[in-house]
């Protein structure tokens, strides 16, 4: 998975990039100029110039980015169960949809943590939920007629009998 646990590289990906930066540091120690380092390592010149200053200590990986999840594993399991119970079980009876705002409110009620809508989105992704748009159907829709229309064979298209003027492109020759 490329963006494990809601964003950033995996540990293996970070280690691989760190190795490339260390290789660049060794080249700089040998006097290789940044444009040549960029060409050899197939990175941007901007990266090579940024890596040139500071030496190896500045090139060490700083670990995964972002803040850690506010919910521990037990809380995440409980959150999953509460989501599966549905919005009505938590007082939202208008419709059967979980919105990011509703999930953020539920997390605050249950665990006292405040989440932004984007943070809720990351958390839901981590829990295996995906965004879905409900299908809106017309009240007048006749499901029986739609089913018949889908199964009814259509006749092949017939050539049009309507013709423009004879070889004049539709213009009158009078």
Coordinates of N, CA and C in Angstrom, one line a residue:
X1 N 0.8 -1.2 0.0 CA 0.0 0.0 0.0 C 0.9 1.2 0.0
X2 N 0.7 2.1 -0.9 CA 1.6 3.3 -1.1 C 1.5 4.3 0.1
X3 N 0.3 4.6 0.5 CA 0.1 5.6 1.5 C -0.5 4.9 2.7
X4 N 0.3 4.2 3.5 CA -0.1 3.4 4.6 C -0.6 4.3 5.7
X5 N -1.7 3.8 6.3 CA -2.3 4.4 7.5 C -2.5 5.9 7.3
X6 N -3.1 6.3 6.2 CA -3.6 7.6 6.0 C -2.6 8.6 5.5
X7 N -1.6 8.2 4.9 CA -0.7 9.2 4.2 C 0.8 8.9 4.5
X8 N 1.6 9.4 3.6 CA 3.0 9.2 3.7 C 3.5 7.9 3.2
X9 N 4.8 7.7 3.1 CA 5.4 6.5 2.6 C 5.4 5.4 3.7
X10 N 5.6 4.2 3.3 CA 5.8 3.1 4.2 C 7.2 3.2 4.8
X11 N 7.5 2.4 5.8 CA 8.8 2.5 6.4 C 9.9 2.1 5.3
X12 N 9.5 1.1 4.5 CA 10.5 0.6 3.5 C 10.7 1.7 2.4
X13 N 9.7 2.5 2.1 CA 9.8 3.6 1.1 C 10.6 4.7 1.7
X14 N 10.5 5.0 3.0 CA 11.3 6.0 3.6 C 12.7 5.6 3.6
X15 N 13.0 4.3 4.0 CA 14.4 3.8 4.0 C 15.0 3.9 2.6
X16 N 14.3 3.6 1.6 CA 14.8 3.7 0.2 C 15.2 5.1 -0.1
X17 N 14.3 6.0 0.2 CA 14.6 7.4 -0.2 C 15.8 7.9 0.7
X18 N 15.9 7.5 1.9 CA 17.0 7.9 2.8 C 18.3 7.4 2.2
X19 N 18.3 6.2 1.7 CA 19.5 5.6 1.1 C 20.0 6.4 -0.1
X20 N 19.0 6.9 -0.9 CA 19.4 7.8 -2.1 C 20.0 9.1 -1.6
X21 N 19.5 9.7 -0.5 CA 20.0 10.9 0.0 C 21.4 10.7 0.5
X22 N 21.7 9.5 1.2 CA 23.0 9.2 1.7 C 24.0 9.0 0.6
X23 N 23.5 8.4 -0.5 CA 24.4 8.2 -1.7 C 24.8 9.6 -2.3
X24 N 23.8 10.5 -2.3 CA 24.1 11.9 -2.7 C 25.2 12.5 -1.8
X25 N 25.0 12.4 -0.5 CA 26.0 13.0 0.4 C 27.4 12.4 0.1
X26 N 27.5 11.2 -0.2 CA 28.9 10.6 -0.5 C 29.4 11.2 -1.8
X27 N 28.6 11.4 -2.7 CA 29.0 12.0 -4.0 C 29.5 13.5 -3.7
X28 N 28.8 14.2 -2.9 CA 29.2 15.6 -2.6 C 30.5 15.6 -1.9
X29 N 30.8 14.6 -1.0 CA 32.1 14.5 -0.3 C 33.2 14.3 -1.3
X30 N 32.9 13.6 -2.5 CA 33.9 13.4 -3.5 C 34.0 14.5 -4.5
X31 N 33.2 15.6 -4.2 CA 33.3 16.8 -5.1 C 32.4 16.8 -6.3
X32 N 31.5 15.9 -6.4 CA 30.6 15.9 -7.5 C 29.6 17.0 -7.3
X33 N 29.4 17.8 -8.4 CA 28.5 18.9 -8.3 C 27.0 18.5 -8.3
X34 N 26.1 19.3 -7.8 CA 24.7 18.9 -7.7 C 24.0 18.5 -9.0
X35 N 24.2 19.3 -10.1 CA 23.5 18.8 -11.3 C 23.9 17.4 -11.7
X36 N 25.2 17.0 -11.5 CA 25.7 15.7 -11.9 C 25.1 14.7 -10.9
X37 N 25.0 15.0 -9.6 CA 24.4 14.1 -8.6 C 22.9 13.9 -9.0
X38 N 22.2 14.9 -9.4 CA 20.8 14.8 -9.8 C 20.7 13.9 -11.0
X39 N 21.6 14.0 -12.0 CA 21.5 13.2 -13.2 C 21.8 11.7 -12.8
X40 N 22.8 11.4 -12.0 CA 23.2 10.1 -11.7 C 22.1 9.4 -10.9
X41 N 21.5 10.1 -9.9 CA 20.5 9.5 -9.0 C 19.1 9.6 -9.6
X42 N 18.9 10.3 -10.7 CA 17.6 10.5 -11.3 C 16.7 11.2 -10.4
X43 N 17.1 12.3 -9.8 CA 16.3 13.2 -8.9 C 16.3 14.6 -9.5
X44 N 15.5 15.4 -9.0 CA 15.5 16.8 -9.5 C 16.8 17.6 -9.0
X45 N 17.1 18.6 -9.8 CA 18.3 19.4 -9.4 C 18.0 20.1 -8.1
X46 N 16.7 20.5 -7.9 CA 16.3 21.2 -6.7 C 16.6 20.3 -5.5
X47 N 16.3 19.0 -5.5 CA 16.6 18.1 -4.4 C 18.1 18.0 -4.2
X48 N 18.8 17.9 -5.3 CA 20.3 17.7 -5.1 C 20.9 19.0 -4.4
X49 N 20.5 20.1 -4.9 CA 21.0 21.4 -4.2 C 20.6 21.4 -2.8
X50 N 19.3 21.0 -2.4 CA 18.9 21.0 -1.1 C 19.6 20.1 -0.2
X51 N 20.0 18.9 -0.8 CA 20.8 17.9 0.0 C 22.2 18.3 0.2
X52 N 22.7 19.1 -0.6 CA 24.2 19.5 -0.6 C 24.6 20.1 0.7
X53 N 23.8 20.9 1.3 CA 24.1 21.5 2.6 C 23.6 20.8 3.8
X54 N 24.4 20.7 4.8 CA 24.0 20.0 6.1 C 24.6 18.6 6.3
X55 N 25.1 18.0 5.3 CA 25.7 16.7 5.5 C 24.7 15.6 5.8
X56 N 25.3 14.4 6.1 CA 24.4 13.3 6.4 C 23.4 13.5 7.5
X57 N 23.8 14.1 8.6 CA 22.8 14.3 9.7 C 21.5 15.0 9.2
X58 N 21.6 15.9 8.3 CA 20.4 16.6 7.8 C 19.6 15.7 6.8
X59 N 20.2 14.6 6.4 CA 19.5 13.8 5.4 C 18.8 12.6 6.0
X60 N 18.9 12.4 7.3 CA 18.3 11.3 8.0 C 16.7 11.4 7.9
X61 N 16.0 10.3 7.7 CA 14.6 10.4 7.6 C 14.0 10.8 9.0
X62 N 13.0 11.6 8.9 CA 12.4 12.1 10.1 C 11.2 11.3 10.5
X63 N 10.9 10.2 9.8 CA 9.8 9.3 10.2 C 8.6 9.7 9.4
X64 N 7.5 9.0 9.8 CA 6.2 9.3 9.0 C 5.7 10.7 9.3
X65 N 5.1 11.3 8.3 CA 4.6 12.7 8.5 C 3.2 12.7 9.2
X66 N 2.8 13.8 9.5 CA 1.5 14.0 10.1 C 1.4 13.6 11.6
X67 N 0.2 13.8 12.1 CA 0.0 13.5 13.5 C -0.5 12.1 13.7
X68 N -0.1 11.5 14.8 CA -0.6 10.1 15.0 C -2.2 10.2 15.3
X69 N -2.8 9.0 15.0 CA -4.2 8.9 15.2 C -4.6 9.2 16.7
X70 N -5.6 9.9 17.0 CA -6.0 10.2 18.3 C -6.7 9.0 19.0
X71 N -7.2 8.1 18.2 CA -7.9 6.9 18.7 C -7.0 5.7 18.8
X72 N -7.0 5.1 20.0 CA -6.2 3.9 20.1 C -6.9 2.7 19.4
X73 N -6.4 1.5 19.4 CA -7.0 0.4 18.7 C -8.3 0.0 19.2
X74 N -8.5 0.0 20.5 CA -9.8 -0.3 21.2 C -10.9 0.7 20.8
X75 N -10.5 2.0 20.8 CA -11.4 3.1 20.4 C -11.8 3.0 19.0
X76 N -10.8 2.6 18.1 CA -11.1 2.5 16.7 C -12.1 1.4 16.4
X77 N -11.9 0.3 17.2 CA -12.9 -0.9 17.1 C -14.3 -0.4 17.5
X78 N -14.3 0.3 18.6 CA -15.6 0.8 19.1 C -16.3 1.7 18.1
X79 N -15.4 2.6 17.5 CA -15.9 3.5 16.5 C -16.5 2.8 15.3
X80 N -15.8 1.7 14.9 CA -16.3 0.9 13.8 C -17.7 0.3 14.1
X81 N -17.8 -0.2 15.3 CA -19.1 -0.8 15.7 C -20.2 0.3 15.8
X82 N -19.9 1.4 16.3 CA -20.9 2.5 16.3 C -21.3 3.0 14.9
X83 N -20.4 3.0 14.0 CA -20.7 3.4 12.6 C -21.6 2.4 12.0
X84 N -21.3 1.1 12.3 CA -22.2 0.0 11.7 C -23.6 0.1 12.3
X85 N -23.8 0.6 13.5 CA -25.1 0.7 14.1 C -26.0 1.7 13.3
X86 N -25.3 2.7 12.6 CA -26.1 3.6 11.8 C -26.3 4.9 12.4
X87 N -26.6 6.0 11.7 CA -26.9 7.3 12.2 C -28.1 7.4 13.1
X88 N -29.1 6.6 12.8 CA -30.4 6.7 13.6 C -30.1 6.3 15.1
X89 N -29.2 5.3 15.3 CA -28.8 4.8 16.6 C -28.2 6.0 17.4
X90 N -27.7 7.0 16.8 CA -27.1 8.1 17.5 C -27.8 9.4 17.4
X91 N -29.1 9.3 17.0 CA -29.9 10.5 17.0 C -30.1 11.3 15.7
X92 N -29.5 10.8 14.6 CA -29.8 11.4 13.3 C -30.8 10.6 12.5
X93 N -32.0 11.1 12.6 CA -33.1 10.3 12.0 C -33.6 10.9 10.7
X94 N -33.0 12.0 10.3 CA -33.4 12.6 9.0 C -33.2 11.7 7.8
X95 N -32.0 11.0 7.8 CA -31.6 10.1 6.7 C -30.6 9.1 7.2
X96 N -30.3 8.2 6.4 CA -29.4 7.1 6.8 C -28.0 7.3 6.3
X97 N -27.5 8.5 6.3 CA -26.2 8.8 5.8 C -25.2 9.2 6.9
X98 N -24.0 8.7 6.8 CA -22.9 9.2 7.7 C -22.2 10.3 6.9
X99 N -22.2 11.5 7.4 CA -21.4 12.6 6.8 C -20.2 12.8 7.7
X100 N -19.2 13.4 7.1 CA -17.9 13.7 7.9 C -18.2 14.5 9.2
X101 N -19.1 15.4 9.1 CA -19.5 16.2 10.2 C -20.2 15.4 11.3
X102 N -21.0 14.5 10.9 CA -21.7 13.6 11.9 C -20.7 12.6 12.5
X103 N -19.8 12.1 11.7 CA -18.8 11.2 12.3 C -17.9 12.0 13.3
X104 N -17.5 13.2 12.9 CA -16.7 14.0 13.8 C -17.4 14.3 15.1
X105 N -18.7 14.6 15.0 CA -19.5 14.8 16.2 C -19.6 13.5 17.1
X106 N -19.8 12.4 16.4 CA -19.8 11.1 17.2 C -18.5 10.8 17.9
X107 N -17.4 11.1 17.2 CA -16.1 10.8 17.9 C -16.0 11.7 19.1
X108 N -16.4 13.0 19.0 CA -16.3 13.9 20.1 C -17.2 13.4 21.2
X109 N -18.4 13.0 20.9 CA -19.3 12.5 22.0 C -18.7 11.3 22.7
X110 N -18.2 10.3 21.9 CA -17.7 9.1 22.5 C -16.4 9.2 23.2
X111 N -15.5 9.9 22.6 CA -14.1 9.9 23.1 C -13.5 11.2 23.5
X112 N -14.3 12.3 23.2 CA -13.8 13.6 23.6 C -12.7 14.2 22.6
X113 N -12.5 13.6 21.5 CA -11.5 14.1 20.6 C -12.1 14.9 19.5
X114 N -11.5 16.0 19.1 CA -12.0 16.8 18.0 C -11.2 16.5 16.7
X115 N -12.0 16.2 15.7 CA -11.4 15.9 14.4 C -11.9 16.9 13.3
X116 N -11.1 17.2 12.4 CA -11.5 18.0 11.2 C -12.2 17.1 10.2
X117 N -13.0 17.6 9.3 CA -13.6 16.7 8.3 C -12.5 15.9 7.5
X118 N -11.4 16.5 7.2 CA -10.3 15.8 6.5 C -9.7 14.7 7.4
X119 N -9.6 15.0 8.7 CA -9.1 14.0 9.6 C -10.0 12.8 9.8
X120 N -11.3 13.1 9.8 CA -12.4 12.1 9.8 C -12.2 11.2 8.5
X121 N -12.0 11.9 7.4 CA -11.9 11.1 6.1 C -10.7 10.2 6.2
X122 N -9.5 10.6 6.7 CA -8.4 9.7 6.9 C -8.7 8.5 7.8
X123 N -9.4 8.8 9.0 CA -9.8 7.8 9.9 C -10.7 6.8 9.3
X124 N -11.7 7.2 8.6 CA -12.7 6.3 7.9 C -12.0 5.5 6.9
X125 N -11.0 6.0 6.2 CA -10.2 5.2 5.2 C -9.5 4.1 5.9
X126 N -8.9 4.5 7.0 CA -8.1 3.5 7.8 C -9.0 2.4 8.4
X127 N -10.2 2.7 8.7 CA -11.2 1.7 9.2 C -11.8 0.9 8.0
X128 N -11.5 1.3 6.8 CA -12.1 0.5 5.7 C -13.3 1.1 5.1
X129 N -13.7 2.3 5.4 CA -14.9 2.9 4.9 C -14.5 3.7 3.7
X130 N -15.4 3.8 2.7 CA -15.1 4.6 1.5 C -16.3 5.6 1.3
X131 N -16.0 6.8 0.7 CA -17.0 7.7 0.4 C -17.9 7.2 -0.7
X132 N -19.2 7.4 -0.5 CA -20.2 6.9 -1.5 C -21.3 8.0 -1.6
X133 N -21.7 8.2 -2.8 CA -22.8 9.2 -3.0 C -24.1 8.4 -3.2
X134 N -25.1 8.8 -2.4 CA -26.4 8.1 -2.6 C -27.0 8.3 -3.9
X135 N -27.7 7.3 -4.4 CA -28.4 7.4 -5.7 C -29.8 8.0 -5.5
X136 N -30.0 9.1 -6.2 CA -31.3 9.8 -6.1 C -32.1 9.4 -7.3
X137 N -33.3 8.9 -7.0 CA -34.3 8.5 -8.0 C -35.5 9.3 -8.0
X138 N -36.1 9.6 -9.1 CA -37.3 10.3 -9.2 C -38.5 9.6 -8.5
X139 N -39.3 10.3 -7.8 CA -40.4 9.7 -7.1 C -41.4 9.0 -8.1
X140 N -41.5 9.5 -9.3 CA -42.4 9.0 -10.3 C -41.8 7.8 -11.1
X141 N -40.6 7.4 -10.8 CA -39.9 6.3 -11.5 C -40.7 5.0 -11.4
X142 N -40.9 4.4 -12.6 CA -41.7 3.2 -12.6 C -40.6 2.0 -12.9
X143 N -40.3 1.3 -11.8 CA -39.3 0.3 -11.9 C -39.6 -0.8 -12.8
X144 N -40.9 -1.2 -12.9 CA -41.4 -2.2 -13.8 C -41.1 -1.8 -15.3
X145 N -41.4 -0.5 -15.6 CA -41.2 0.0 -17.0 C -39.7 0.0 -17.3
X146 N -38.9 0.4 -16.3 CA -37.5 0.5 -16.6 C -36.9 -0.9 -16.8
X147 N -37.4 -1.9 -16.1 CA -36.9 -3.3 -16.3 C -37.3 -3.8 -17.6
X148 N -38.5 -3.5 -18.1 CA -39.0 -3.9 -19.4 C -38.1 -3.2 -20.5
X149 N -37.9 -1.9 -20.3 CA -37.1 -1.2 -21.3 C -35.7 -1.8 -21.4
X150 N -35.1 -2.2 -20.3 CA -33.7 -2.8 -20.3 C -33.7 -4.1 -21.0
X151 N -34.8 -4.9 -21.0 CA -34.8 -6.3 -21.6 C -35.3 -6.3 -23.0
X152 N -36.1 -5.3 -23.4 CA -36.7 -5.2 -24.7 C -35.7 -5.1 -25.8
X153 N -35.7 -6.0 -26.8 CA -34.7 -5.8 -27.9 C -35.1 -4.6 -28.8
X154 N -34.1 -4.0 -29.2 CA -34.3 -2.8 -30.1 C -34.1 -3.2 -31.5
X155 N -34.9 -2.6 -32.4 CA -34.8 -2.9 -33.8 C -33.5 -2.1 -34.3
X156 N -32.9 -2.7 -35.3 CA -31.7 -2.0 -35.9 C -32.1 -0.6 -36.5
X157 N -31.1 0.3 -36.5 CA -31.4 1.6 -37.0 C -31.6 1.5 -38.5
X158 N -32.6 2.2 -39.0 CA -32.9 2.3 -40.4 C -32.3 3.5 -41.0
X159 N -31.8 3.4 -42.3 CA -31.3 4.7 -42.9 C -32.4 5.7 -43.1
X160 N -32.0 6.9 -43.0 CA -33.0 8.0 -43.1 C -33.5 8.1 -44.5
X161 N -34.8 8.4 -44.7 CA -35.4 8.6 -46.0 C -35.3 10.0 -46.4
X162 N -35.0 10.9 -45.5 CA -35.0 12.3 -45.8 C -33.6 12.6 -46.5
X163 N -33.7 13.4 -47.6 CA -32.5 13.7 -48.3 C -32.4 15.2 -48.6
X164 N -31.2 15.7 -48.7 CA -31.1 17.1 -49.0 C -31.2 17.2 -50.5
X165 N -31.1 18.4 -51.1 CA -31.2 18.6 -52.5 C -30.3 17.7 -53.3
X166 N -30.6 17.4 -54.5 CA -29.8 16.4 -55.3 C -28.4 17.0 -55.7
X167 N -27.5 16.7 -54.9 CA -26.1 17.0 -55.2 C -25.8 18.5 -55.0
X168 N -26.6 19.3 -54.5 CA -26.4 20.7 -54.4 C -26.1 21.1 -52.9
X169 N -26.0 20.1 -52.0 CA -25.8 20.4 -50.6 C -26.9 21.1 -49.9
X170 N -28.1 20.9 -50.5 CA -29.3 21.4 -49.9 C -29.7 22.8 -50.4
X171 N -28.9 23.4 -51.3 CA -29.2 24.7 -51.8 C -30.1 24.6 -53.0
X172 N -31.0 25.5 -53.1 CA -31.9 25.5 -54.3 C -31.1 26.0 -55.5
X173 N -31.4 25.4 -56.6 CA -30.7 25.8 -57.9 C -31.6 26.7 -58.8
X174 N -32.8 27.1 -58.3 CA -33.7 28.0 -59.1 C -33.2 29.3 -59.3

